[in-house]
Short mmCIF file of C-alpha atoms in Angstrom, two decimals:
data_model
loop_
_atom_site.label_atom_id
_atom_site.label_comp_id
_atom_site.label_asym_id
_atom_site.label_seq_id
_atom_site.Cartn_x
_atom_site.Cartn_y
_atom_site.Cartn_z
CA MET A 1 -0.22 -0.05 -0.02
CA ARG A 2 1.06 3.83 -0.44
CA GLN A 3 -0.15 6.75 0.25
CA CYS A 4 0.21 10.72 0.03
CA ALA A 5 -1.64 13.48 1.65
CA CYS A 6 -4.07 14.81 0.03
CA TYR A 7 -5.63 14.33 1.87
CA PRO A 8 -5.98 14.61 0.12
CA CYS A 9 -1.45 13.08 -1.61
CA LEU A 10 -4.44 16.04 1.39
CA MET A 11 -4.24 16.40 0.90
CA HIS A 12 -2.65 15.84 -0.97
CA PRO A 13 2.31 14.98 -4.25
CA ARG A 14 6.21 13.59 -4.96
CA ARG A 15 6.56 11.62 -8.69
CA SER A 16 8.15 7.89 -7.32
CA ARG A 17 10.98 7.07 -8.34
CA PHE A 18 10.10 2.85 -7.87
CA PRO A 19 8.65 0.14 -8.85
CA LEU A 20 5.34 -0.35 -6.59
CA SER A 21 6.51 -3.81 -5.93
CA ARG A 22 9.27 -2.23 -4.22
CA LEU A 23 6.94 0.36 -1.77
CA LEU A 24 3.95 -2.19 -1.22
CA SER A 25 6.27 -5.02 0.52
CA SER A 26 7.49 -2.15 3.01
CA ARG A 27 5.37 -0.49 5.50
CA SER A 28 8.77 1.85 6.92
CA LEU A 29 6.52 4.21 3.08
CA LEU A 30 3.35 4.59 4.70
CA ALA A 31 3.60 8.39 3.98
CA TRP A 32 3.76 7.61 0.32
CA LEU A 33 1.11 4.69 0.61
CA LEU A 34 -2.14 5.86 0.18
CA CYS A 35 -2.78 9.55 -1.34
CA LEU A 36 -4.81 12.03 1.76
CA PRO A 37 -5.71 15.38 1.62
CA MET A 38 -2.85 17.05 2.38
CA LEU A 39 -0.96 16.62 -0.59
CA ALA A 40 2.61 15.70 -0.29
CA VAL A 41 5.12 17.59 -2.45
CA ALA A 42 8.82 18.03 -2.53
CA ALA A 43 10.38 21.11 -0.28
CA VAL A 44 11.88 24.04 -1.18
CA ASP A 45 14.64 24.20 -1.83
CA ASN A 46 16.04 27.65 -1.47
CA PRO A 47 13.97 30.22 -0.44
CA GLU A 48 16.07 32.77 -0.88
CA GLN A 49 14.58 32.97 -3.65
CA TYR A 50 11.91 33.95 -3.21
CA GLY A 51 12.72 37.02 -0.63
CA GLY A 52 12.81 37.63 3.27
CA GLU A 53 15.04 36.85 5.35
CA SER A 54 16.36 33.74 7.15
CA PHE A 55 15.62 33.57 10.99
CA THR A 56 16.23 31.63 14.15
CA ILE A 57 14.68 31.44 17.40
CA THR A 58 15.10 29.17 20.52
CA LEU A 59 13.09 27.98 22.90
CA GLY A 60 14.30 27.03 26.20
CA GLU A 61 17.70 26.32 25.92
CA ASP A 62 18.60 24.78 23.36
CA THR A 63 15.77 24.19 20.52
CA GLU A 64 15.63 26.26 17.65
CA ILE A 65 13.18 27.11 15.03
CA THR A 66 13.73 28.22 11.94
CA GLY A 67 12.36 30.01 9.09
CA ARG A 68 12.03 32.40 6.63
CA HIS A 69 10.82 36.24 8.47
CA PHE A 70 8.73 39.11 5.63
CA PRO A 71 8.77 41.59 7.05
CA THR A 72 6.79 45.28 7.97
CA ASN A 73 7.03 47.75 10.12
CA ASP A 74 4.24 47.75 11.79
CA GLY A 75 0.93 45.70 9.85
CA PRO A 76 -0.17 42.73 11.66
CA THR A 77 1.47 39.63 13.19
CA VAL A 78 1.53 36.56 11.47
CA LEU A 79 2.62 33.06 12.71
CA TRP A 80 2.38 30.62 9.34
CA ILE A 81 3.59 27.02 10.39
CA ALA A 82 3.58 24.42 7.63
CA SER A 83 1.48 21.41 7.78
CA GLY A 84 3.35 18.74 8.04
CA TYR A 85 5.72 18.79 4.73
CA GLY A 86 7.81 21.35 4.65
CA LEU A 87 7.53 24.58 3.53
CA HIS A 88 6.16 25.80 -0.86
CA PRO A 89 6.27 27.65 -3.39
CA ARG A 90 3.11 28.71 -2.84
CA HIS A 91 3.50 29.32 0.80
CA TYR A 92 6.62 31.86 0.20
CA ARG A 93 4.68 33.87 -2.43
CA VAL A 94 1.52 34.07 -0.07
CA ALA A 95 4.43 34.86 2.21
CA ARG A 96 5.52 37.71 0.27
CA ALA A 97 1.93 39.18 -1.06
CA LEU A 98 0.85 39.34 2.57
CA ALA A 99 3.99 41.39 3.17
CA ALA A 100 3.41 43.43 0.07
CA GLN A 101 0.02 44.24 2.20
CA GLY A 102 1.23 45.13 5.20
CA MET A 103 1.40 41.74 7.33
CA ASP A 104 4.75 41.00 8.97
CA VAL A 105 4.46 37.03 8.60
CA TRP A 106 7.06 34.56 10.19
CA LEU A 107 7.37 30.72 7.81
CA ALA A 108 8.42 28.07 11.08
CA ASP A 109 8.90 24.31 9.18
CA LEU A 110 8.35 22.81 12.73
CA LEU A 111 9.31 19.34 11.70
CA GLU A 112 12.74 20.23 9.38
CA SER A 113 13.60 22.41 12.88
CA LEU A 114 13.14 19.07 15.34
CA PHE A 115 14.66 17.03 12.97
CA MET A 116 11.37 14.46 13.36
CA PRO A 117 11.22 12.82 9.65
CA PRO A 118 7.82 14.79 7.28
CA GLY A 119 4.30 13.24 7.75
CA THR A 120 1.05 13.65 9.25
CA THR A 121 2.24 11.44 12.70
CA SER A 122 4.50 13.91 13.13
CA ILE A 123 2.54 16.09 12.86
CA ARG A 124 -0.13 14.89 15.49
CA SER A 125 2.28 14.42 17.96
CA LEU A 126 2.75 18.02 18.46
CA ASP A 127 2.38 19.03 21.80
CA GLY A 128 1.09 23.11 21.03
CA HIS A 129 4.25 24.26 23.07
CA TYR A 130 6.02 24.88 19.81
CA VAL A 131 3.46 27.03 18.67
CA ALA A 132 2.70 28.56 21.51
CA GLN A 133 6.10 29.34 22.77
CA LEU A 134 6.99 31.70 18.72
CA ALA A 135 4.20 33.03 18.58
CA THR A 136 5.17 34.20 22.78
CA GLN A 137 8.17 35.89 21.80
CA LEU A 138 6.59 37.13 19.08
CA CYS A 139 4.80 39.06 20.32
CA ARG A 140 7.19 40.45 22.59
CA ARG A 141 8.67 41.12 19.92
CA ARG A 142 6.30 42.71 18.06
CA GLY A 143 3.91 44.45 20.94
CA GLN A 144 1.26 42.94 19.13
CA PRO A 145 -1.08 39.59 19.89
CA VAL A 146 -0.18 36.65 16.73
CA THR A 147 -2.79 35.31 14.47
CA LEU A 148 -1.99 31.34 13.94
CA ILE A 149 -1.69 29.93 10.70
CA SER A 150 -1.86 26.48 8.90
CA GLY A 151 -3.19 24.08 6.51
CA SER A 152 -4.75 20.22 6.30
CA TYR A 153 -2.41 18.27 9.82
CA GLY A 154 -0.69 21.35 10.38
CA ALA A 155 -3.94 22.41 12.25
CA ILE A 156 -3.41 20.52 15.45
CA PRO A 157 -0.21 21.53 16.75
CA VAL A 158 -2.07 25.96 15.60
CA LEU A 159 -5.34 25.16 17.92
CA ARG A 160 -3.04 23.27 20.85
CA GLY A 161 -0.60 26.07 20.99
CA ALA A 162 -3.95 28.62 20.68
CA ARG A 163 -5.23 27.04 23.75
CA LEU A 164 -2.05 27.16 25.44
CA LEU A 165 -1.72 30.83 24.88
CA GLN A 166 -4.94 31.33 26.11
CA ARG A 167 -3.86 29.75 29.33
CA ASN A 168 -0.53 31.38 29.80
CA SER A 169 -0.83 34.66 27.02
CA ARG A 170 -4.07 35.25 26.17
CA ASN A 171 -3.29 38.74 24.91
CA CYS A 172 -1.32 37.55 22.12
CA LEU A 173 -3.22 35.31 20.56
CA ALA A 174 -4.90 37.25 17.61
CA GLY A 175 -7.08 34.27 16.87
CA ALA A 176 -6.09 31.45 13.78
CA ILE A 177 -6.52 31.15 9.43
CA LEU A 178 -6.89 27.42 8.67
CA PHE A 179 -6.50 26.26 4.96
CA SER A 180 -9.13 22.69 4.83
CA PRO A 181 -7.77 21.63 8.07
CA ASN A 182 -8.02 18.28 8.82
CA PHE A 183 -8.25 16.85 12.20
CA LEU A 184 -8.75 13.19 11.63
CA ALA A 185 -7.98 10.69 14.38
CA ARG A 186 -6.48 8.72 11.87
CA VAL A 187 -8.21 7.40 8.24
CA PRO A 188 -10.79 5.33 8.65
CA GLY A 189 -10.91 1.75 7.24
CA LEU A 190 -13.18 2.50 4.69
CA GLY A 191 -16.89 2.45 5.39
CA GLU A 192 -15.93 3.64 8.35
CA GLU A 193 -17.34 6.91 10.39
CA PRO A 194 -14.45 8.90 11.46
CA GLU A 195 -12.82 9.77 14.15
CA PHE A 196 -10.83 13.10 15.08
CA LEU A 197 -9.11 14.50 17.85
CA PRO A 198 -10.87 15.77 20.89
CA ILE A 199 -8.76 19.50 20.31
CA ILE A 200 -11.66 20.76 17.87
CA ASP A 201 -13.97 19.69 21.18
CA ALA A 202 -12.31 22.38 22.94
CA THR A 203 -11.70 24.80 21.24
CA ASN A 204 -13.17 28.52 21.17
CA ILE A 205 -11.46 30.93 20.02
CA PRO A 206 -11.74 32.69 16.90
CA LEU A 207 -10.95 31.60 13.22
CA VAL A 208 -11.34 31.36 9.59
CA ILE A 209 -11.43 28.48 7.37
CA PHE A 210 -10.58 28.65 3.92
CA GLN A 211 -12.05 24.75 2.76
CA ALA A 212 -11.10 23.96 -0.41
CA GLU A 213 -13.95 22.58 -2.97
CA LYS A 214 -12.74 19.37 -3.95
CA ASN A 215 -10.44 18.85 -1.34
CA SER A 216 -11.27 15.01 0.17
CA ASN A 217 -11.82 16.09 3.18
CA ARG A 218 -14.62 18.49 2.69
CA GLY A 219 -16.62 15.32 3.17
CA GLN A 220 -15.39 15.71 7.35
CA SER A 221 -16.07 20.05 6.94
CA GLN A 222 -19.63 20.51 8.41
CA GLN A 223 -19.11 17.67 11.02
CA VAL A 224 -15.99 19.87 12.65
CA LEU A 225 -17.66 23.02 11.52
CA ALA A 226 -20.32 22.75 13.58
CA ARG A 227 -18.03 20.73 16.91
CA LEU A 228 -16.42 23.88 16.48
CA GLN A 229 -19.49 25.41 16.95
CA ARG A 230 -20.95 23.84 20.47
CA ALA A 231 -17.80 24.61 21.43
CA GLY A 232 -18.25 28.46 21.36
CA ALA A 233 -15.75 28.55 18.88
CA THR A 234 -16.52 31.85 15.69
CA VAL A 235 -16.44 30.27 12.77
CA TRP A 236 -16.10 32.52 9.25
CA VAL A 237 -16.08 30.57 6.40
CA ARG A 238 -14.86 30.82 2.77
CA PRO A 239 -15.25 27.68 0.18
CA MET A 240 -12.35 27.87 -2.37
CA THR A 241 -14.70 27.01 -5.57
CA GLY A 242 -12.47 24.47 -7.86
CA VAL A 243 -9.72 24.00 -5.49
CA THR A 244 -8.78 20.84 -4.45
CA ALA A 245 -5.09 21.41 -2.68
CA LEU A 246 -4.33 25.37 -2.82
CA PHE A 247 -0.59 25.26 -1.68
CA TYR A 248 -0.09 22.18 -3.91
CA ASP A 249 1.83 23.05 -7.30
CA GLY A 250 0.42 20.46 -9.18
CA ASP A 251 -3.52 22.07 -8.70
CA THR A 252 -3.23 24.78 -11.72
CA THR A 253 -7.21 24.74 -11.98
CA ALA A 254 -7.45 28.24 -13.41
CA ALA A 255 -9.79 28.15 -10.10
CA THR A 256 -6.96 27.77 -7.77
CA ARG A 257 -4.92 29.92 -9.68
CA THR A 258 -7.53 33.05 -9.24
CA THR A 259 -8.11 31.90 -5.33
CA LEU A 260 -3.67 32.41 -4.98
CA ARG A 261 -4.05 35.92 -6.39
CA GLN A 262 -7.21 36.69 -3.87
CA VAL A 263 -6.19 35.18 -0.66
CA PRO A 264 -4.09 37.93 0.12
CA GLN A 265 -6.43 40.83 0.27
CA GLN A 266 -8.70 38.51 1.79
CA MET A 267 -6.44 36.90 4.18
CA ARG A 268 -5.82 40.93 5.09
CA THR A 269 -9.69 41.55 6.29
CA LEU A 270 -9.54 39.07 7.72
CA LEU A 271 -7.51 39.68 9.71
CA GLU A 272 -8.45 42.89 10.46
CA LEU A 273 -11.74 40.65 11.52
CA LEU A 274 -9.95 38.47 13.99
CA ALA A 275 -8.29 41.56 15.23
CA ARG A 276 -11.55 43.05 16.38
CA THR A 277 -12.65 39.37 17.71
CA PRO A 278 -12.13 39.08 21.61
CA ILE A 279 -10.36 35.79 22.28
CA PRO A 280 -12.21 34.36 25.31
CA ALA A 281 -10.54 31.95 28.59
CA PRO A 282 -10.16 28.54 27.20
CA ARG A 283 -12.48 26.35 28.27
CA PRO A 284 -13.19 23.38 29.53
CA ALA A 285 -11.89 19.98 28.52
CA PRO A 286 -10.59 16.49 28.10
CA ASN A 287 -7.25 15.65 28.13
CA ILE A 288 -6.02 17.43 24.75
CA ALA A 289 -2.38 15.84 24.82
CA PRO A 290 -1.83 14.16 21.81
CA ARG A 291 -1.03 9.99 22.60
CA THR A 292 2.60 9.03 23.79
CA THR A 293 4.57 6.58 21.27
CA GLY A 294 3.23 4.01 23.95
CA THR A 295 0.06 4.73 23.23
CA PRO A 296 -0.75 4.26 18.71
CA VAL A 297 -3.87 5.56 17.07
CA PRO A 298 -4.60 2.40 15.52
CA GLY A 299 -4.90 3.13 11.89
CA GLY A 300 -7.20 2.51 9.42
CA LEU A 301 -4.99 1.50 6.14
CA ASP A 302 -5.56 -1.80 4.90
CA HIS A 303 -2.51 -3.79 3.07
CA ARG A 304 -4.20 -5.98 1.60
CA LEU A 305 -7.59 -6.10 0.19
CA ARG A 306 -10.46 -7.55 3.60
CA PRO A 307 -14.04 -7.81 4.63
CA TYR A 308 -16.08 -4.55 4.48
CA HIS A 309 -17.46 -3.41 7.03
CA GLY A 310 -19.61 -0.63 6.34
CA ARG A 311 -22.93 0.08 4.84
CA PRO A 312 -23.65 -3.58 2.44
CA GLU A 313 -25.67 -1.86 -0.18
CA PRO A 314 -23.46 0.55 -2.31
CA TRP A 315 -24.59 3.27 -3.99
CA PRO A 316 -26.29 3.75 -7.08
CA LEU A 317 -24.32 6.02 -9.62
CA ASP A 318 -25.57 8.73 -12.51
CA LEU A 319 -21.91 10.43 -13.40
CA LYS A 320 -20.69 10.89 -17.14
CA THR A 321 -17.50 9.65 -19.06
CA ALA A 322 -14.71 11.75 -20.16
CA GLY A 323 -16.37 11.62 -23.27
CA GLY A 324 -19.98 12.96 -22.40
CA GLN A 325 -20.86 9.58 -22.21
CA ARG A 326 -23.64 9.14 -19.26
CA VAL A 327 -23.27 6.22 -17.02
CA ARG A 328 -26.18 4.70 -14.81
CA ILE A 329 -26.66 2.05 -12.04
CA SER A 330 -28.87 1.27 -9.77
CA ASP A 331 -28.93 -2.82 -9.81
CA TYR A 332 -25.58 -4.31 -8.32
CA ARG A 333 -26.39 -7.84 -8.56
CA GLY A 334 -25.53 -10.77 -11.25
CA GLN A 335 -21.90 -9.47 -11.71
CA VAL A 336 -18.81 -8.47 -9.50
CA THR A 337 -18.66 -5.34 -9.55
CA VAL A 338 -15.52 -3.50 -8.99
CA VAL A 339 -15.87 0.30 -7.36
CA ASN A 340 -12.36 2.53 -8.03
CA PHE A 341 -11.89 5.74 -6.70
CA TRP A 342 -8.21 7.63 -7.66
CA ALA A 343 -7.16 10.84 -8.78
CA SER A 344 -5.04 11.46 -11.82
CA TRP A 345 -2.19 13.06 -9.22
CA CYS A 346 -1.80 10.53 -7.43
CA PRO A 347 0.77 8.53 -8.00
CA PRO A 348 -0.36 4.73 -6.25
CA CYS A 349 -3.36 5.70 -8.08
CA VAL A 350 -1.71 5.97 -11.56
CA GLU A 351 0.42 2.52 -10.72
CA GLU A 352 -2.20 0.23 -10.22
CA ILE A 353 -3.89 0.58 -13.28
CA PRO A 354 -1.45 -1.71 -15.15
CA SER A 355 -2.64 -3.77 -12.44
CA LEU A 356 -6.31 -3.32 -12.80
CA ASN A 357 -5.92 -3.24 -16.45
CA ARG A 358 -4.80 -6.96 -16.31
CA LEU A 359 -7.65 -7.74 -14.11
CA LYS A 360 -10.33 -7.10 -16.46
CA GLU A 361 -8.90 -8.60 -19.28
CA LYS A 362 -8.06 -11.56 -17.03
CA PHE A 363 -12.10 -11.77 -16.30
CA THR A 364 -12.98 -10.73 -18.94
CA GLY A 365 -16.15 -12.85 -20.45
CA ARG A 366 -17.44 -13.75 -17.20
CA PRO A 367 -20.22 -12.24 -15.41
CA PHE A 368 -17.10 -9.40 -14.28
CA ARG A 369 -17.00 -5.30 -14.25
CA LEU A 370 -14.74 -2.64 -13.57
CA ILE A 371 -15.60 0.63 -13.09
CA SER A 372 -13.48 3.37 -12.03
CA ILE A 373 -14.68 6.73 -10.80
CA ASN A 374 -12.46 9.87 -11.23
CA TYR A 375 -11.75 12.23 -8.06
CA GLY A 376 -12.47 16.13 -8.21
CA GLU A 377 -10.93 16.51 -12.21
CA SER A 378 -12.85 17.94 -14.97
CA PRO A 379 -13.18 16.38 -18.25
CA GLN A 380 -10.39 17.85 -20.00
CA GLN A 381 -8.20 16.81 -17.39
CA ILE A 382 -8.74 13.69 -17.28
CA ARG A 383 -8.86 13.28 -21.13
CA ARG A 384 -5.19 14.94 -21.72
CA PHE A 385 -4.63 11.81 -18.77
CA LEU A 386 -6.26 9.00 -21.29
CA LYS A 387 -3.58 10.10 -23.72
CA LYS A 388 -0.33 9.36 -21.75
CA VAL A 389 -2.63 6.48 -19.81
CA ASP A 390 -3.81 3.02 -21.37
CA VAL A 391 -6.80 2.89 -18.93
CA ARG A 392 -8.86 -0.16 -20.10
CA PHE A 393 -12.03 0.20 -18.10
CA PRO A 394 -14.17 2.97 -17.75
CA VAL A 395 -13.14 6.47 -16.17
CA LEU A 396 -16.59 8.15 -14.84
CA LEU A 397 -15.97 11.64 -13.10
CA ASP A 398 -16.84 12.17 -9.77
CA GLU A 399 -16.07 16.17 -10.19
CA ASP A 400 -17.39 17.42 -7.47
CA GLY A 401 -17.12 15.21 -4.81
CA ARG A 402 -20.20 14.12 -3.91
CA VAL A 403 -19.70 10.37 -5.24
CA ALA A 404 -16.38 10.46 -2.74
CA ARG A 405 -18.60 11.60 -0.02
CA GLN A 406 -22.05 9.63 0.04
CA TRP A 407 -19.26 6.43 -0.60
CA LYS A 408 -17.04 8.28 2.38
CA VAL A 409 -13.81 7.85 0.44
CA VAL A 410 -11.11 9.81 2.21
CA ALA A 411 -8.30 8.71 1.07
CA PHE A 412 -7.45 7.37 -3.03
CA PRO A 413 -7.79 4.88 -3.83
CA SER A 414 -10.48 3.49 -2.50
CA THR A 415 -11.98 -0.12 -4.10
CA PHE A 416 -14.31 -1.75 -3.13
CA VAL A 417 -15.69 -5.47 -4.88
CA ILE A 418 -19.57 -6.41 -4.55
CA ASP A 419 -20.72 -9.79 -4.84
CA THR A 420 -23.42 -10.89 -7.51
CA ALA A 421 -25.87 -10.26 -5.04
CA GLY A 422 -25.12 -6.42 -4.94
CA ARG A 423 -23.37 -6.72 -1.75
CA ILE A 424 -20.13 -4.43 -0.42
CA ARG A 425 -18.33 -7.69 0.69
CA TYR A 426 -13.95 -6.74 0.52
CA GLY A 427 -12.55 -3.32 0.36
CA VAL A 428 -9.05 -2.27 0.52
CA ASN A 429 -8.16 2.42 0.69
CA ALA A 430 -4.69 1.92 -0.76
CA ALA A 431 -3.43 0.86 -3.99
CA ILE A 432 -2.17 -3.27 -4.70
CA HIS A 433 -1.47 -6.16 -7.24
CA TRP A 434 -5.27 -6.47 -8.30
CA ASP A 435 -3.54 -9.69 -10.32
CA ASP A 436 -2.37 -10.84 -7.28
CA PRO A 437 -3.10 -14.51 -6.71
CA ALA A 438 -4.53 -13.99 -3.68
CA VAL A 439 -6.66 -11.36 -5.00
CA THR A 440 -7.75 -12.72 -8.31
CA GLU A 441 -8.75 -16.11 -5.90
CA THR A 442 -11.03 -14.12 -4.26
CA LEU A 443 -12.95 -12.67 -6.60
CA GLU A 444 -12.96 -15.92 -8.55
CA ALA A 445 -14.66 -17.25 -5.14
CA LEU A 446 -17.16 -14.63 -5.11
CA LEU A 447 -18.17 -15.41 -9.24
CA THR A 448 -18.90 -18.46 -8.34
CA ALA A 449 -20.44 -18.68 -5.54
CA GLU A 450 -24.50 -20.08 -4.98
#
């Protein structure tokens, strides 16, 4: 299996330099084996090209946090925390544009400074003290409260840090701005309800959420919003129409490019709104500390095709192909059906296509069908993709992500196996070899079942 992170690849992706067979054999490469809402991309090697100046801030006796500072004299202070996979070109460009709007911006990649491996596990493990200490030092230097910014899983240490600031230095906190935040405690298994970290139930500060319409975490955004509001948080939500991952350079749609141009001015206005909103005392809450290494969160990631324990009835489909042909499926009985959710920006999704082609060929002439559902991409994007990659099965388009949300898909690829009685029997939320004997024997057993 492979993980990326939109995210979602999540988020949210590097180009693989390894064959799928090597990647599938190593659990240590979990961050490559599944495409989540947070998109994992290569961090910037030379941030100097984007201007600003480097900084080093010492926390405690010997912890040094480094980053990039885009200074202004009197504007509002912003502390921007990387989301788990480093700082990327668009972060620096937006930070530079914010500075041009009069904001004093500090970009920091905590995981890099702390010599921690990049990824969602590391960023979820941060308890908020580094964020709170950084914000407190900036507050004292600048003589004004600090607005915290992050995205995806970076929202977790940011809100933990905000709560510490509420408790110890409330005058140093102005609020937070979050881009498509993700608070999943673990990747849910196929069909499972998501489990969120308790920090969202303990947060009552003013927040702005920029939510990408096509990011796969959109399916949980209403649940997150409801819980934040129940906790007493004042939340303003700004939808980003047509956007999958704002800070992923591979998301080059016109909607994303337009949003990138608009965000700096919008953020300036929203910072003024946050500055006018009082910061309340922290609300009493249960333990919100991250789990220690001795009590890991069980993952919902699959290493192989496994029995499915969610809703057994598959949702009907009514979608179009990239060529405009309408495909409707309301009755799944009479055939074994494999439904594969994927995206072209997800390397594991692409790398399992050849084995899916071979699977379809193996069962040609049998009561078997293979359907793929592309997540969040336009017909033009998929037509270009199909000219480059040999795909021998139908590709349906879920442009707005509605179908993925119905099927509770949060990771890519995610694949469901439906038996001849029309019930979902097996599933996998990672890339596998679909022509592996263990897989084909499972499908053969469904085809020959009485």
